[in-house]
mmCIF file of C-alpha atoms in Angstrom:
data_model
loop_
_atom_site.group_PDB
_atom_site.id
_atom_site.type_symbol
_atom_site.label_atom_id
_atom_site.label_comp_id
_atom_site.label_asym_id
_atom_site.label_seq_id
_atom_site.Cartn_x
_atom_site.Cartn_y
_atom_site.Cartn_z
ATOM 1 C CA UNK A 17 25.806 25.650 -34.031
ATOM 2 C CA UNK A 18 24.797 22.349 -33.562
ATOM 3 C CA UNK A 19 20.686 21.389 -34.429
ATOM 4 C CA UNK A 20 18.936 18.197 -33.603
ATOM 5 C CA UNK A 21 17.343 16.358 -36.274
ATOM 6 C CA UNK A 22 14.575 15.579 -34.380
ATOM 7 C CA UNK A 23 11.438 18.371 -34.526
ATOM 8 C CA UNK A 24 9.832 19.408 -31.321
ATOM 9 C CA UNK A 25 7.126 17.940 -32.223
ATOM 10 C CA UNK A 26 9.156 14.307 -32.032
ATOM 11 C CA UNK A 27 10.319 15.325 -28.846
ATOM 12 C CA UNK A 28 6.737 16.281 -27.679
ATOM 13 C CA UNK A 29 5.960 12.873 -28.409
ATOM 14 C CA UNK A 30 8.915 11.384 -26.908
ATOM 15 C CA UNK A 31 8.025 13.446 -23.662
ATOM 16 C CA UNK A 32 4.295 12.128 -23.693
ATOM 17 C CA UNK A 33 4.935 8.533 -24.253
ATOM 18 C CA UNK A 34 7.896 8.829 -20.645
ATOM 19 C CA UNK A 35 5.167 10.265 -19.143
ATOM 20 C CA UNK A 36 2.286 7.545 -20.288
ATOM 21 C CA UNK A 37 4.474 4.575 -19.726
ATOM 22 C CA UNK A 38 5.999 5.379 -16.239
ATOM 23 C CA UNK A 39 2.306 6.249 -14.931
ATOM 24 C CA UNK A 40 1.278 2.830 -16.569
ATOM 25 C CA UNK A 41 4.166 0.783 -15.342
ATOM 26 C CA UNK A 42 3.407 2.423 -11.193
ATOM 27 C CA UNK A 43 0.053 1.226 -11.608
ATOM 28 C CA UNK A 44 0.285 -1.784 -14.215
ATOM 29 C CA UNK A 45 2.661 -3.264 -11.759
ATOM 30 C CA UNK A 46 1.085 -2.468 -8.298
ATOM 31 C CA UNK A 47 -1.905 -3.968 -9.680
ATOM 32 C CA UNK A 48 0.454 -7.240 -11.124
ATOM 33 C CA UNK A 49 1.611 -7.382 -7.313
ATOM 34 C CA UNK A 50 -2.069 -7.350 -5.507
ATOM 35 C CA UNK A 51 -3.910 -9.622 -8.419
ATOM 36 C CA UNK A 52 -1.110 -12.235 -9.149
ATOM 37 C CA UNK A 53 1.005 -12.175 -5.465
ATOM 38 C CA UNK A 54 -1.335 -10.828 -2.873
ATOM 39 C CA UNK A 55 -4.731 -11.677 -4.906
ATOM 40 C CA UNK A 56 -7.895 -9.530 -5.123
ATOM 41 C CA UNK A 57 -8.756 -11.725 -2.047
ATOM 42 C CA UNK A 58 -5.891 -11.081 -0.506
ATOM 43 C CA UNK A 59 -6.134 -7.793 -1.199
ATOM 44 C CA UNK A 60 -9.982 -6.875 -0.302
ATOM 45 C CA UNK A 61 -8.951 -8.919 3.225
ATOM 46 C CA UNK A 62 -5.563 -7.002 4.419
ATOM 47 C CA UNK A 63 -6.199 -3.511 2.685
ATOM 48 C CA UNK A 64 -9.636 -3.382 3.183
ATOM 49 C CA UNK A 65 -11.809 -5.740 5.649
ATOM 50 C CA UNK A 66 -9.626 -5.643 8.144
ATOM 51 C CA UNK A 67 -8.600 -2.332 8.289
ATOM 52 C CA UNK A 68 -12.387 -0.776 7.548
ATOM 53 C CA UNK A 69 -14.302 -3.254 9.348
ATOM 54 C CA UNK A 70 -15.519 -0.495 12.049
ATOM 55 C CA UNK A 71 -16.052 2.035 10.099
ATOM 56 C CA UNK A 72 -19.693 3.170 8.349
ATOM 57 C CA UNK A 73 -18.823 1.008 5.028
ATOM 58 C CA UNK A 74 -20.924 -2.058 4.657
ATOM 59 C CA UNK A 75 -18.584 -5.120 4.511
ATOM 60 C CA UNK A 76 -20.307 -5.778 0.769
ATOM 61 C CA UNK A 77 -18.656 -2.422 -0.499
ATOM 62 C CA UNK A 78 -15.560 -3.566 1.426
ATOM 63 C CA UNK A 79 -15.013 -6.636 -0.368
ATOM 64 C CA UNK A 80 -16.514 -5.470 -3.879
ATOM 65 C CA UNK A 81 -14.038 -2.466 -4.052
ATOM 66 C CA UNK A 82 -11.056 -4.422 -2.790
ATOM 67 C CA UNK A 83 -11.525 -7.252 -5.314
ATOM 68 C CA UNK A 84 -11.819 -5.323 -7.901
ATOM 69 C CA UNK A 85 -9.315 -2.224 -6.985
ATOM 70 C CA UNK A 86 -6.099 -4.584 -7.926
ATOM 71 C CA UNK A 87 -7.827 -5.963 -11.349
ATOM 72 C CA UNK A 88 -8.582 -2.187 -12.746
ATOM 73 C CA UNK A 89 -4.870 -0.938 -11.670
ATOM 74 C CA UNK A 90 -4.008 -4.350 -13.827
ATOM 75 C CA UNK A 91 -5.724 -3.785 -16.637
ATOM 76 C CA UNK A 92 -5.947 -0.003 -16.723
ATOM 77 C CA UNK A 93 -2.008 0.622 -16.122
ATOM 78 C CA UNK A 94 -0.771 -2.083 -18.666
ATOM 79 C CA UNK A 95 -3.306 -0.372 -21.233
ATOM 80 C CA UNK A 96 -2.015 3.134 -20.915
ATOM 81 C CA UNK A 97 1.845 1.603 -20.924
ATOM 82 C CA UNK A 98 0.648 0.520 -24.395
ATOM 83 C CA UNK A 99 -1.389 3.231 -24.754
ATOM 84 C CA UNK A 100 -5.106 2.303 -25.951
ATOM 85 C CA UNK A 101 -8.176 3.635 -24.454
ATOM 86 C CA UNK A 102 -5.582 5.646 -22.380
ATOM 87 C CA UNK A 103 -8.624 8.200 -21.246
ATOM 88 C CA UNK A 104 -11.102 5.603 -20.065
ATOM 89 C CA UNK A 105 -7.954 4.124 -18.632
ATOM 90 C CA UNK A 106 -7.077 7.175 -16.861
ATOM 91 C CA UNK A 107 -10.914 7.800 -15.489
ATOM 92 C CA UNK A 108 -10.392 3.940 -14.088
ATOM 93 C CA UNK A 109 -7.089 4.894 -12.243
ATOM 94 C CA UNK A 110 -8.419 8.318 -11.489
ATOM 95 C CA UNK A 111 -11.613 6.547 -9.555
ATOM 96 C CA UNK A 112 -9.028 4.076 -7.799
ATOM 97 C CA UNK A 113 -6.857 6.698 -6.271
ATOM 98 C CA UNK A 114 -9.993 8.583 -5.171
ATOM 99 C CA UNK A 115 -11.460 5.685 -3.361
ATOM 100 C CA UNK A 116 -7.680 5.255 -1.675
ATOM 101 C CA UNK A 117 -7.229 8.923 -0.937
ATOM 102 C CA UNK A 118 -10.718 9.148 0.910
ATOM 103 C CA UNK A 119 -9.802 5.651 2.735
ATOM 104 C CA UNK A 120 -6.387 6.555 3.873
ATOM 105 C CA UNK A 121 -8.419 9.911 5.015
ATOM 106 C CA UNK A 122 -11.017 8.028 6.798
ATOM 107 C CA UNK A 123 -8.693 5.914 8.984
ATOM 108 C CA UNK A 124 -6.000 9.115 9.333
ATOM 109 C CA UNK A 125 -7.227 12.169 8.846
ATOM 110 C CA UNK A 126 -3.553 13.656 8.590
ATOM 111 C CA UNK A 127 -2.301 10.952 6.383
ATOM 112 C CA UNK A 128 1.381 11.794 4.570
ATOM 113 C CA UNK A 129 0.090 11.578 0.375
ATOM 114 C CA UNK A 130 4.020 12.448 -0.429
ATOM 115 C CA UNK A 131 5.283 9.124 -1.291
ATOM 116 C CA UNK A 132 1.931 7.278 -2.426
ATOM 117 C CA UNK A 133 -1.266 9.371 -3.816
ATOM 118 C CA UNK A 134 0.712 12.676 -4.860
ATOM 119 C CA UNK A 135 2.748 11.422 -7.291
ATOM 120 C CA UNK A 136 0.704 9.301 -8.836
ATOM 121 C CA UNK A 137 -2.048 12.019 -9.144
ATOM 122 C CA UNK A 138 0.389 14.500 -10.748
ATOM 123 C CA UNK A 139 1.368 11.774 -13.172
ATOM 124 C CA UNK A 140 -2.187 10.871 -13.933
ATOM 125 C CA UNK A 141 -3.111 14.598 -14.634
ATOM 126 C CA UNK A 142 -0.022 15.216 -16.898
ATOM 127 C CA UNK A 143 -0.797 12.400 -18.878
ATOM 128 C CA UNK A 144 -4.819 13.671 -18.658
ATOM 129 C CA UNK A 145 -3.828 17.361 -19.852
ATOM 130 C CA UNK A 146 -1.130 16.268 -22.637
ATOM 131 C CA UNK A 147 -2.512 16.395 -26.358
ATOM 132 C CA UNK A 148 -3.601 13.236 -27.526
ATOM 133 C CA UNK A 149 -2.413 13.955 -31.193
ATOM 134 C CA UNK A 150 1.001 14.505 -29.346
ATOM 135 C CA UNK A 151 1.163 10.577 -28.399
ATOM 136 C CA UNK A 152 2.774 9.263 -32.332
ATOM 137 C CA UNK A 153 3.621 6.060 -29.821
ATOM 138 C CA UNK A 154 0.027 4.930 -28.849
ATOM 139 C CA UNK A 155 -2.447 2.406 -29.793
ATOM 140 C CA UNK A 156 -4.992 4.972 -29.768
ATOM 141 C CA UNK A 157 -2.789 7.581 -32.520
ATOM 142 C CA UNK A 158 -2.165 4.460 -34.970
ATOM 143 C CA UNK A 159 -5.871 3.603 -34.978
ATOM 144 C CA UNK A 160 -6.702 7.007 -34.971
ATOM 145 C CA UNK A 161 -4.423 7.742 -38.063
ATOM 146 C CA UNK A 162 -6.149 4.634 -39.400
ATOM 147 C CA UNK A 163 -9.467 5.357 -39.159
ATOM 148 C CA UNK A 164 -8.952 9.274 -40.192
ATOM 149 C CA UNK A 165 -7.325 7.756 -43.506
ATOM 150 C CA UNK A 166 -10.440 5.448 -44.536
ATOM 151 C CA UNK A 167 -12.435 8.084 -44.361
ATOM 152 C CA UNK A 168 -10.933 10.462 -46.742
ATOM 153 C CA UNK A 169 -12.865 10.675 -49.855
ATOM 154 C CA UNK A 170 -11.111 9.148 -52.598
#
């Protein structure tokens, strides 16, 4: 009978770190695409301004959330990819999708999630519900591991 040398608990951690990168990469490079191609300017004009410009939402909110929208998905998706401060990460990309969801809502009220919000959400909560000590390939274990070992008595 043949037995893998690696544990389940290696291939725990090989499952959480597939699931932490490929969320990271969707957003890390959506938000490379509308900060570095399209611009938060960009962005905040075509996604946002025009679209929502006769609806209740004050222009101010219009432009504040579609500047900054592309820079969190940036920053927050290319942090979790390496994985550090993946859970304030997630509560940035969490916040984003919410603000799209209730957007897309606002304009259709029927709107098809299936290829855009769902996934992403169901990635985001895996990631959110997996074990942190399970992620041996993240920023966050190694100076976790670090800062557990300098405070052993010795």
């Amino acid at each position: 009978m043949y037995r893998s040398r690696m544990s389940d608990q290696a291939m725990r951690a090989v499952g959480v770190l597939t699931a932490r990168v490929i969320l990271g990469l969707i957003f890390g490079m959506a938000g490379y695409w509308k900060t570095f191609d399209l611009t938060p300017i960009g962005h905040a004009q075509k996604l946002f301004i025009v679209p929502y410009a006769d609806t209740w939402i004050p222009i101010w909110m219009l432009w504040a959330v579609g500047t900054v929208i592309p820079v969190v998905e940036f920053i927050a998706g290319w942090m979790v990819v390496v994985g550090w401060r993946v859970r304030e990460c997630l509560v940035g990309l969490a916040v984003s999708l919410m603000t799209v969801t209730y957007g897309h809502l606002l304009l259709e009220p029927l709107f098809n999630f299936n290829g855009h919000v769902i996934p992403r959400t169901l990635m985001l909560l895996a990631v959110a519900f997996l074990p942190r000590d399970a992620d041996w390939y993240s920023v966050d274990y190694r100076l976790n591991r670090r800062a557990a070992r300098t405070q052993l008595p010795g």
